[in-house]
Coordinates of C-alpha atoms and ligand atoms in Angstrom, one line a residue:
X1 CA 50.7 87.0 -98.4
X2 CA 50.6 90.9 -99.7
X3 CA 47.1 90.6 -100.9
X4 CA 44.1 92.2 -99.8
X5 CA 46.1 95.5 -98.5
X6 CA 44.9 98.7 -99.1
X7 CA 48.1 99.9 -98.1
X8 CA 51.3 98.6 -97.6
X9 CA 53.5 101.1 -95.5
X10 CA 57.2 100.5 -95.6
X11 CA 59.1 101.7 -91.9
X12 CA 57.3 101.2 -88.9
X13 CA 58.3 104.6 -87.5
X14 CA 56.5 107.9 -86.6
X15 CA 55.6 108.8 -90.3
X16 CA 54.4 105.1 -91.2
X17 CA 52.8 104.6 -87.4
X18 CA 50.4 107.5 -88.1
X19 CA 49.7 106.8 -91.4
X20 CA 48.4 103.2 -90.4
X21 CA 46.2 104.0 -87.4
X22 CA 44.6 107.1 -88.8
X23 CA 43.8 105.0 -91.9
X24 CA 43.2 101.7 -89.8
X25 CA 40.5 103.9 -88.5
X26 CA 39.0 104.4 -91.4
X27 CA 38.4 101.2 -92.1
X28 CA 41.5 100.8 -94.4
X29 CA 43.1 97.0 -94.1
X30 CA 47.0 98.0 -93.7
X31 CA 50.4 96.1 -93.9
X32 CA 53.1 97.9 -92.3
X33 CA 56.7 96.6 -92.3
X34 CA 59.9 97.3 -91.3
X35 CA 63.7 95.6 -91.8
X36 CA 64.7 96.2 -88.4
X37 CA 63.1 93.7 -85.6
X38 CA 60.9 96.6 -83.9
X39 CA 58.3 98.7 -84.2
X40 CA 59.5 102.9 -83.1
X41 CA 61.8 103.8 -86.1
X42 CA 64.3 105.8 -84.9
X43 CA 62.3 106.9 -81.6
X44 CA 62.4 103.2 -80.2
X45 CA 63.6 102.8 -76.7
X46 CA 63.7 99.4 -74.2
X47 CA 64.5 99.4 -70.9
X48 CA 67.6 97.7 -70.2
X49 CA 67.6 94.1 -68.8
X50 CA 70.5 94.9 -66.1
X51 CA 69.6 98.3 -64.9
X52 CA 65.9 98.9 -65.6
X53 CA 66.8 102.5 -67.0
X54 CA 65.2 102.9 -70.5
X55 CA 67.6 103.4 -73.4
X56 CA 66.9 105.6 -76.2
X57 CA 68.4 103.2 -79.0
X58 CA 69.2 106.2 -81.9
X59 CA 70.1 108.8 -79.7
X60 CA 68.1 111.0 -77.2
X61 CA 64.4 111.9 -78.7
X62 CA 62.8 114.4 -76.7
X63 CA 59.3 115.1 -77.8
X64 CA 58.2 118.6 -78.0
X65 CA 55.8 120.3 -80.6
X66 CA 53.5 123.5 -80.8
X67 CA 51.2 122.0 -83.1
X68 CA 48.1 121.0 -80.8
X69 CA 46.8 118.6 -83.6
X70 CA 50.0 116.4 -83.0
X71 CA 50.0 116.5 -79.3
X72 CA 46.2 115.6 -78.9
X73 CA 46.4 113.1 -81.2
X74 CA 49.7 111.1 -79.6
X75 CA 47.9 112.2 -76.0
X76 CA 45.4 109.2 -77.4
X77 CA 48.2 107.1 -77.2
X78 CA 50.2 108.0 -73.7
X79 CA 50.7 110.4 -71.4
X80 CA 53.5 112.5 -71.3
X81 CA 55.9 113.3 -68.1
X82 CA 56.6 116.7 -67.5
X83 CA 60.4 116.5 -68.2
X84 CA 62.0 119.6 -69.4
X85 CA 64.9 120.0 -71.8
X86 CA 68.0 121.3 -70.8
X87 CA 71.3 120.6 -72.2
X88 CA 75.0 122.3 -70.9
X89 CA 78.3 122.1 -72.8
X90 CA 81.6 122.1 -71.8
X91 CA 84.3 123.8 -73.7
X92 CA 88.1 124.4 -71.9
X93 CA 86.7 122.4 -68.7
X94 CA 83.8 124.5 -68.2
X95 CA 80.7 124.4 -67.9
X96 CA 78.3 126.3 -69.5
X97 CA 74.3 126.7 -70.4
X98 CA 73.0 125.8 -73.9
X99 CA 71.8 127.3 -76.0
X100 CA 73.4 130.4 -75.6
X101 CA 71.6 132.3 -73.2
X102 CA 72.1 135.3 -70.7
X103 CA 73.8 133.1 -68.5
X104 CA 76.1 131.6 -71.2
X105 CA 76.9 135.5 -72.0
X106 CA 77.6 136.4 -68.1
X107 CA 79.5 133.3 -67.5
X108 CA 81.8 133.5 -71.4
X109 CA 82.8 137.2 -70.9
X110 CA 83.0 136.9 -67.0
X111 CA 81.0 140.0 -65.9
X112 CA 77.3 140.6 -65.8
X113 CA 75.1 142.2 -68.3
X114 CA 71.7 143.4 -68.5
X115 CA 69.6 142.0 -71.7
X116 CA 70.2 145.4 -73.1
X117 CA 74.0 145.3 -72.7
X118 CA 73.9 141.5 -73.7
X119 CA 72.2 142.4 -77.2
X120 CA 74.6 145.6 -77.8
X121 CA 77.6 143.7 -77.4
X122 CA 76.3 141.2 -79.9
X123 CA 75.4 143.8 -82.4
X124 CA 78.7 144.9 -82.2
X125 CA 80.1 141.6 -83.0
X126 CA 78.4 141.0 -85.9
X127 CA 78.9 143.9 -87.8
X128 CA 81.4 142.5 -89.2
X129 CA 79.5 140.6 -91.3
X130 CA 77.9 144.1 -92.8
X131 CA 74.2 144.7 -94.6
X132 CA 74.0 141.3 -96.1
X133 CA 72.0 138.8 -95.0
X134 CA 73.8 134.9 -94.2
X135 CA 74.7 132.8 -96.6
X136 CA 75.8 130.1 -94.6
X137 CA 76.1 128.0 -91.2
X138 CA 78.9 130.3 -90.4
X139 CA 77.9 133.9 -91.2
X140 CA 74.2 132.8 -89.5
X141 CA 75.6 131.7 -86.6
X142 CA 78.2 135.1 -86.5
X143 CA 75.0 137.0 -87.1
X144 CA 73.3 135.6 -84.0
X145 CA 75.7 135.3 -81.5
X146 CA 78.9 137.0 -82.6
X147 CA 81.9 135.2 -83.6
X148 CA 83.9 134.9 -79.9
X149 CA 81.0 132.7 -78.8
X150 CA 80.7 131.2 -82.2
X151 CA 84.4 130.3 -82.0
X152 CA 83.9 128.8 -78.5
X153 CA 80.5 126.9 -78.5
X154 CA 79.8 126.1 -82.4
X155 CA 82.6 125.6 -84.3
X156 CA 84.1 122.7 -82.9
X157 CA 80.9 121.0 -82.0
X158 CA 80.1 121.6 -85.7
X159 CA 82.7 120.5 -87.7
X160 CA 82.9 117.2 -85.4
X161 CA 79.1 116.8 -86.3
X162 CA 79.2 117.5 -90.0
X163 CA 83.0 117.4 -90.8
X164 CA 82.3 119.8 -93.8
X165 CA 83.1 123.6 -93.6
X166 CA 80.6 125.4 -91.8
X167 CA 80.8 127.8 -94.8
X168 CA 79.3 125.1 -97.4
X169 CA 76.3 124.0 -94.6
X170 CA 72.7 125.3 -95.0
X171 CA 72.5 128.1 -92.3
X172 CA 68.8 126.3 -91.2
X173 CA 71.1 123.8 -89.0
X174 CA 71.7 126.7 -86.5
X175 CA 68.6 128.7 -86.7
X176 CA 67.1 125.3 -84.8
X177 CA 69.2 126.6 -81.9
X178 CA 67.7 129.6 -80.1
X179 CA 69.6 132.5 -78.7
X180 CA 68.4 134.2 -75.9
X181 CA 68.5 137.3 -73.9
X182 CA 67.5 136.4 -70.5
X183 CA 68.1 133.3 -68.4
X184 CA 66.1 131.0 -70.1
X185 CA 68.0 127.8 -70.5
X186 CA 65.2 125.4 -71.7
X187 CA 66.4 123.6 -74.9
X188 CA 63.0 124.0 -77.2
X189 CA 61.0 127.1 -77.6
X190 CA 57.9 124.6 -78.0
X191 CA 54.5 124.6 -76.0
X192 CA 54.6 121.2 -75.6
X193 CA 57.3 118.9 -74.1
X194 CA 57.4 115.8 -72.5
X195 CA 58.2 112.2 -72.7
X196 CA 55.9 109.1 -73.2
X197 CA 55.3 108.0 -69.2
X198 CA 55.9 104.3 -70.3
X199 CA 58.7 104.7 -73.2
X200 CA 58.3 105.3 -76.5
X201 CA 57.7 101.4 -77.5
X202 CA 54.7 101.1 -75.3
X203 CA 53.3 104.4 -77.2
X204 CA 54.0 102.8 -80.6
X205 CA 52.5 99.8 -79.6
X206 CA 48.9 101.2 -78.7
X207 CA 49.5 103.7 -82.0
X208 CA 49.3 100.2 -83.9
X209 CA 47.3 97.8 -81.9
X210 CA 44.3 97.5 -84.0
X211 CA 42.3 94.4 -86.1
X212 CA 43.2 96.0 -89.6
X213 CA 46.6 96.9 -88.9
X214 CA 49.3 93.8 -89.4
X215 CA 52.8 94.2 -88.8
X216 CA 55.6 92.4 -90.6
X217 CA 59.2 92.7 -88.7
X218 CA 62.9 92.0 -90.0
X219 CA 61.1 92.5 -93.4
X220 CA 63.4 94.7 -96.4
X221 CA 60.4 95.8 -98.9
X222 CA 63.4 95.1 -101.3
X223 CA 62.9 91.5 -100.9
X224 CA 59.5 90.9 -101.3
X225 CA 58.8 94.2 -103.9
X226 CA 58.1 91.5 -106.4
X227 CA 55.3 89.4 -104.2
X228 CA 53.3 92.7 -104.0
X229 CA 50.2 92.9 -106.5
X230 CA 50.5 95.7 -109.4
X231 CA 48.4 98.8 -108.1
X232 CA 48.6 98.2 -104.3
X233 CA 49.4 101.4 -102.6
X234 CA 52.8 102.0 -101.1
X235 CA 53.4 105.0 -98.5
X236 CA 57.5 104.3 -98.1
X237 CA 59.4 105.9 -95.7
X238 CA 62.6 104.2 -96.4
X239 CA 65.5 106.1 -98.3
X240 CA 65.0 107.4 -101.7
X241 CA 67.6 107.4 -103.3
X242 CA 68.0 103.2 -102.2
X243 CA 64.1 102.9 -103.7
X244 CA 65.6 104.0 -107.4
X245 CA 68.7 102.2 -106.9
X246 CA 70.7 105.2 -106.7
X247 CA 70.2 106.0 -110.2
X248 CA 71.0 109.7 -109.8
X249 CA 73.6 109.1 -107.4
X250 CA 74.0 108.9 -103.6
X251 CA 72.5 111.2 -101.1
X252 CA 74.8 112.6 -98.4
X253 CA 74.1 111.8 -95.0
X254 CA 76.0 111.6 -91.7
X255 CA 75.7 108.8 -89.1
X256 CA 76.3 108.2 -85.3
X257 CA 78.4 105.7 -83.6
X258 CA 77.3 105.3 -79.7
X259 CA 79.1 104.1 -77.6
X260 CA 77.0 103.0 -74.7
X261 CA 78.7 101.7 -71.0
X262 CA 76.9 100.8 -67.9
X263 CA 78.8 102.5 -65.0
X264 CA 79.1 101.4 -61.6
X265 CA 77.8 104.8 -59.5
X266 CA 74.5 106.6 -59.5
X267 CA 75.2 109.5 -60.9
X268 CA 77.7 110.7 -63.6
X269 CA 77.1 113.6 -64.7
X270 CA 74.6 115.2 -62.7
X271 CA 72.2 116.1 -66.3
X272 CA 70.8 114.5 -69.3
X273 CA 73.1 115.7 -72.4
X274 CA 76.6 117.2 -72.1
X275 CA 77.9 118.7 -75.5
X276 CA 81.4 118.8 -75.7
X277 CA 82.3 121.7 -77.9
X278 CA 86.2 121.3 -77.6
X279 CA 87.2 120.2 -81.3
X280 CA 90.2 117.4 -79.8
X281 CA 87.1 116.0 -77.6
X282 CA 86.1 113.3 -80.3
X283 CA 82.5 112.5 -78.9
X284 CA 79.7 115.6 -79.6
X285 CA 78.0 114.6 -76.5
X286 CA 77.5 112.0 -73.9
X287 CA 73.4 111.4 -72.1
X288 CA 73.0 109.8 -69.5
X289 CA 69.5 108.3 -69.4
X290 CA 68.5 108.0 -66.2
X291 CA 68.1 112.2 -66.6
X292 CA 65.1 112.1 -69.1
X293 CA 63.3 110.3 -66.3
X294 CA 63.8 111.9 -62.7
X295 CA 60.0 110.8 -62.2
X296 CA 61.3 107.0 -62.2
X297 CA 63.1 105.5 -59.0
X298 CA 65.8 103.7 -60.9
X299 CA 68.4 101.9 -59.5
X300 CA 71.1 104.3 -57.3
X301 CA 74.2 101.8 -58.0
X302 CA 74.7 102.2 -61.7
X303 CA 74.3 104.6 -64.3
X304 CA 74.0 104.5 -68.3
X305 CA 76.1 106.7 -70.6
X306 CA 76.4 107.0 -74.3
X307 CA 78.7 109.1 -76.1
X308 CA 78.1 110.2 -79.4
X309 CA 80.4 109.9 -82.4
X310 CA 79.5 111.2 -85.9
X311 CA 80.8 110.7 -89.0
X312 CA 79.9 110.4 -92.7
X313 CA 77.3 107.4 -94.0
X314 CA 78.9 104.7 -96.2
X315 CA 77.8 101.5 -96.7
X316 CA 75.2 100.0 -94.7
X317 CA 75.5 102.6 -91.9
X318 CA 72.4 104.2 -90.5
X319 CA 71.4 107.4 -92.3
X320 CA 71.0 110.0 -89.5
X321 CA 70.9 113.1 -90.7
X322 CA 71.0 114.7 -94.0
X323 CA 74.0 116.8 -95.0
X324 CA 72.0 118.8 -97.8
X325 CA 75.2 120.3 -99.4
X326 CA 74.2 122.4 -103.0
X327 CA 75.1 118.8 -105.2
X328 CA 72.6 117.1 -102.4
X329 CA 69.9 119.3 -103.2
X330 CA 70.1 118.4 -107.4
X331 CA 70.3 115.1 -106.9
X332 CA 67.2 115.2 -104.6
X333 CA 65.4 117.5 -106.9
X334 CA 65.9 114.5 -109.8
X335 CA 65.1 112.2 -107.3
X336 CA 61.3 114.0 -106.5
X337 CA 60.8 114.2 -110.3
X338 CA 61.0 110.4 -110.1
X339 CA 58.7 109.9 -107.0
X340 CA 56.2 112.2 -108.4
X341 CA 55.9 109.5 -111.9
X342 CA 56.0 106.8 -109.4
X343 CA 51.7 107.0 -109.1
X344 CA 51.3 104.2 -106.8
X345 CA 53.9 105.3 -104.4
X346 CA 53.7 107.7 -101.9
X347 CA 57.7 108.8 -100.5
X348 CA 57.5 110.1 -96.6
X349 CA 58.9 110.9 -94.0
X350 CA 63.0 111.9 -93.1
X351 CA 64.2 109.5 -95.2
X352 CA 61.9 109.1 -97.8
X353 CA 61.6 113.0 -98.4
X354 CA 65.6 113.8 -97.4
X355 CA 65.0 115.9 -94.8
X356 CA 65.5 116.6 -91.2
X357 CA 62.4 116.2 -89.7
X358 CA 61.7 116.4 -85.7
X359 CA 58.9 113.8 -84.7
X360 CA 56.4 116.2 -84.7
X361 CA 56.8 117.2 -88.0
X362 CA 56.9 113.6 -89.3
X363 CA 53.7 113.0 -87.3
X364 CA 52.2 116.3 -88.1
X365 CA 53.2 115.5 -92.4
X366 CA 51.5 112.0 -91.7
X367 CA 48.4 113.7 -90.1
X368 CA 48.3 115.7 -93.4
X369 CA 48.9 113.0 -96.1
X370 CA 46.0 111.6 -94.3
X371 CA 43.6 114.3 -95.4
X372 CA 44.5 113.5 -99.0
X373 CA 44.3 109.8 -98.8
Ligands
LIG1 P1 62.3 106.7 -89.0 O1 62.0 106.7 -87.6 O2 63.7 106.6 -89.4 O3 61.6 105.3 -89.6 C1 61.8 104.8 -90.9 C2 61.8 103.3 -90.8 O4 61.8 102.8 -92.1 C3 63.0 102.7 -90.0 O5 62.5 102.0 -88.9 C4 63.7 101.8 -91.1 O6 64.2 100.6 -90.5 C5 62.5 101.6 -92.0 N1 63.0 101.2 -93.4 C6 63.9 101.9 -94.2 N2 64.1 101.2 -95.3 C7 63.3 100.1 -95.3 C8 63.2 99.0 -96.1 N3 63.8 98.9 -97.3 N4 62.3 98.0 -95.8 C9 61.7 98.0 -94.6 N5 61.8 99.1 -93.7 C10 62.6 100.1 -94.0 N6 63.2 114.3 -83.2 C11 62.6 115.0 -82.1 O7 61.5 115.4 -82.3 N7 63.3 115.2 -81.0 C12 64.5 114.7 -80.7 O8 65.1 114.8 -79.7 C13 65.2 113.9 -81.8 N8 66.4 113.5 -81.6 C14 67.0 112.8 -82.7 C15 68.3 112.3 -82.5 C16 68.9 111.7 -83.5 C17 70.3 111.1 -83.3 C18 68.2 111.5 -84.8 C19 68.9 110.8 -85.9 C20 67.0 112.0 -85.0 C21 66.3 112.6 -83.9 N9 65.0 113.1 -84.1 C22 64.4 113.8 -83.0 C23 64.3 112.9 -85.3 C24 63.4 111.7 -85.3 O9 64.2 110.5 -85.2 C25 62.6 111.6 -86.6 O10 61.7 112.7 -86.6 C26 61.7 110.4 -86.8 O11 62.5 109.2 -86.6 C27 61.0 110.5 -88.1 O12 60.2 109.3 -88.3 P2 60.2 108.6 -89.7 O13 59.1 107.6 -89.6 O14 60.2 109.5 -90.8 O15 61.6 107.8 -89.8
LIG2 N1 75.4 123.1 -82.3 C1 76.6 123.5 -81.9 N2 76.9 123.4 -80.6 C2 76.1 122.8 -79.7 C3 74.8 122.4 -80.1 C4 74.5 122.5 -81.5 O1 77.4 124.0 -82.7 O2 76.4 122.7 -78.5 C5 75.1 123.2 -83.8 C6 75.5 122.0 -84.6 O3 75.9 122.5 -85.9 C7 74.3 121.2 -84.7 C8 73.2 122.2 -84.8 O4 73.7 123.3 -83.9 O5 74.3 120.3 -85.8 C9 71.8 121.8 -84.4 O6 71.8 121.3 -83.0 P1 70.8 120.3 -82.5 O7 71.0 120.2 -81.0 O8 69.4 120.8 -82.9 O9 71.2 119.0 -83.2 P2 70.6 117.5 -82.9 O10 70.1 117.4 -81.5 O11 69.6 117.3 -83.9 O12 71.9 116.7 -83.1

């Protein structure tokens, strides 16, 4: 049954999908699997039986890149809608603009400023923190933003996200947020957003729609490892430290509970994702996905929410995102020496390489394995 492959991919998400149709195209004969029952990864979506609104299954995914390579190459696959991101937070029953903009300044402090004034007063601020440069999630985010507005807006939402002491977090969680002087409030920086016009499935499912491509669902490469011929090549995208049977120890990684309702009214919060920066809020955030598609005429009797709860990965929880904490990054480090003596196996992706990685950078890391296949 796992004969005649050239490559057996292991996680039918963005990193795997790309891998298989770029080398599908190249005349490659490719087994891809995965131990959930769908194709997508984390991106999947479906559109809800009741309510026709499409749900993003593992939280919102909104697609943006500047890498042009990436977006023509899924623009074979879909078109994308012109939906913008834009996400407001609500701290001491406010509301306010995220990321921290001119606006978010104005509206905090309660008077206007001029960009000028804006950036002085921050500069002020963060003196504090003197001549050297940030060490941490903390003193990063002090350094861009001061520390009133870091008190308001990111330490609450952070330590419900990580639980861990913003001081002991890798300041590159914060630099993805931008800060901005003028009135700005789009959420990404990039030059390309948009969402697939017929969902993320339908996208995945043209990606791997081709003669040499078969797809195995519901299937844990951990059951049929043994079935597989000696030599056959292996691009896994599943968790490292689970492929060496967590010989150096357990990567840290947090997970999210949603809790999804259908509600009866058409409207509940008038925008796509609230944060909730209040610390005794226990939810980061709640979407509301009928927002990520204003282009759709859904249903105006009910609505679907989903609040977000995070806390740490035990178990068999999903792994979401990877807390990186110093003892992380060893046990990683011993982990890569391992993949690298593993010749027939190639380790991808967010899991498979411990990182966070947007889907562009999956798809664009995929793109360049590719070359070197
Ligand atoms: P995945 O999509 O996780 O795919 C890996 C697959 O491997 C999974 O389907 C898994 O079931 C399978 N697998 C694992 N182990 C095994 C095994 N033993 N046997 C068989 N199959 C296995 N990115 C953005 O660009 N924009 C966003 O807005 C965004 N929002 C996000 C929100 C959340 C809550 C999260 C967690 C991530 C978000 N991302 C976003 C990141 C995005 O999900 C990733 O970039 C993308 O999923 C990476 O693709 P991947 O193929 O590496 O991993
Ligand atoms: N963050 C925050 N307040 C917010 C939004 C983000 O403190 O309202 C911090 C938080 O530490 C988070 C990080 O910024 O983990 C990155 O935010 P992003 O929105 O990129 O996280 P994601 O969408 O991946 O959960």
């Amino acid at each position: 049954m796992f004969d005649n492959y050239d490559f057996i991919i292991v996680g039918a998400g963005f990193f795997g999908a790309t891998v298989a149709e770029t080398m599908a195209q190249r005349g490659k004969h490719i087994l891809i699997l995965d131990k959930r029952h769908h194709i997508g990864g984390n991106a999947y979506s479906r559109f809800d039986a009741e309510t026709g609104i499409e749900v993003h299954n593992y939280g919102a995914h909104l697609f943006h890149t500047s890498n042009r390579q990436v977006w023509d190459y899924l623009n074979r696959f879909t078109r994308f809608t012109d939906y913008k991101h834009r996400v407001f937070t609500s701290f001491k029953n406010q509301v306010y603009s995220m990321p921290i903009n001119l606006g978010t300044i104005c509206q905090y402090f309660g008077k206007r400023f001029s960009p000028a004034e804006a950036q002085a007063l921050i500069a002020g601020q963060k003196a504090e923190l003197g001549d050297n440069p940030p060490q941490n999630l903390e003193e990063k985010a002090i350094a861009l933003i001061g520390r009133p507005l870091y008190e308001a807006f990111i330490r609450g939402y952070t330590a419900k996200q990580w639980q861990t002491d913003p001081k002991l977090l890798p300041e590159n969680i914060i630099s993805r947020l931008p800060v901005r002087y003028n009135f700005d409030n789009r959420y990404f920086n990039d030059i390309y957003e948009g969402l697939p016009q017929e969902g993320y499935t339908a996208l995945f499912e043209r990606m791997l729609n081709h003669a040499a491509i078969k797809i195995m669902l519901g299937v844990d490469y951990f059951s049929i490892k043994e079935q597989i011929p000696a030599g056959t090549k292996i691009i896994y995208t599943g968790p490292i430290d689970r492929y060496f049977d967590y010989s150096e120890g357990k990567l840290g990684w947090r997970t999210l509970d949603f809790e999804q309702e259908t509600l009866p009214m058409g409207d509940y919060q008038g925008t796509a994702v609230m944060n909730y920066a209040d610390e005794h809020i226990p939810y980061t955030r709640i979407l509301e996905f009928r927002h990520f598609n204003p282009e759709r005429h859904y249903q105006t009797q009910k609505t679907i929410i989903s609040r977000e709860y995070s806390r740490f990965a035990k178990g068999l929880d999903e792994p979401y995102y990877p807390v990186n904490t110093p003892q992380d990054k060893q046990i990683y480090a011993r982990y890569k020496q391992k993949a690298e003596a593993e010749s027939h196996v190639i380790f991808g992706g967010r899991l498979g390489t411990y990182r966070y990685l947007d889907m562009h950078q999956a798809i664009g890391a995929a793109l360049k394995l590719c070359e070197t296949l």
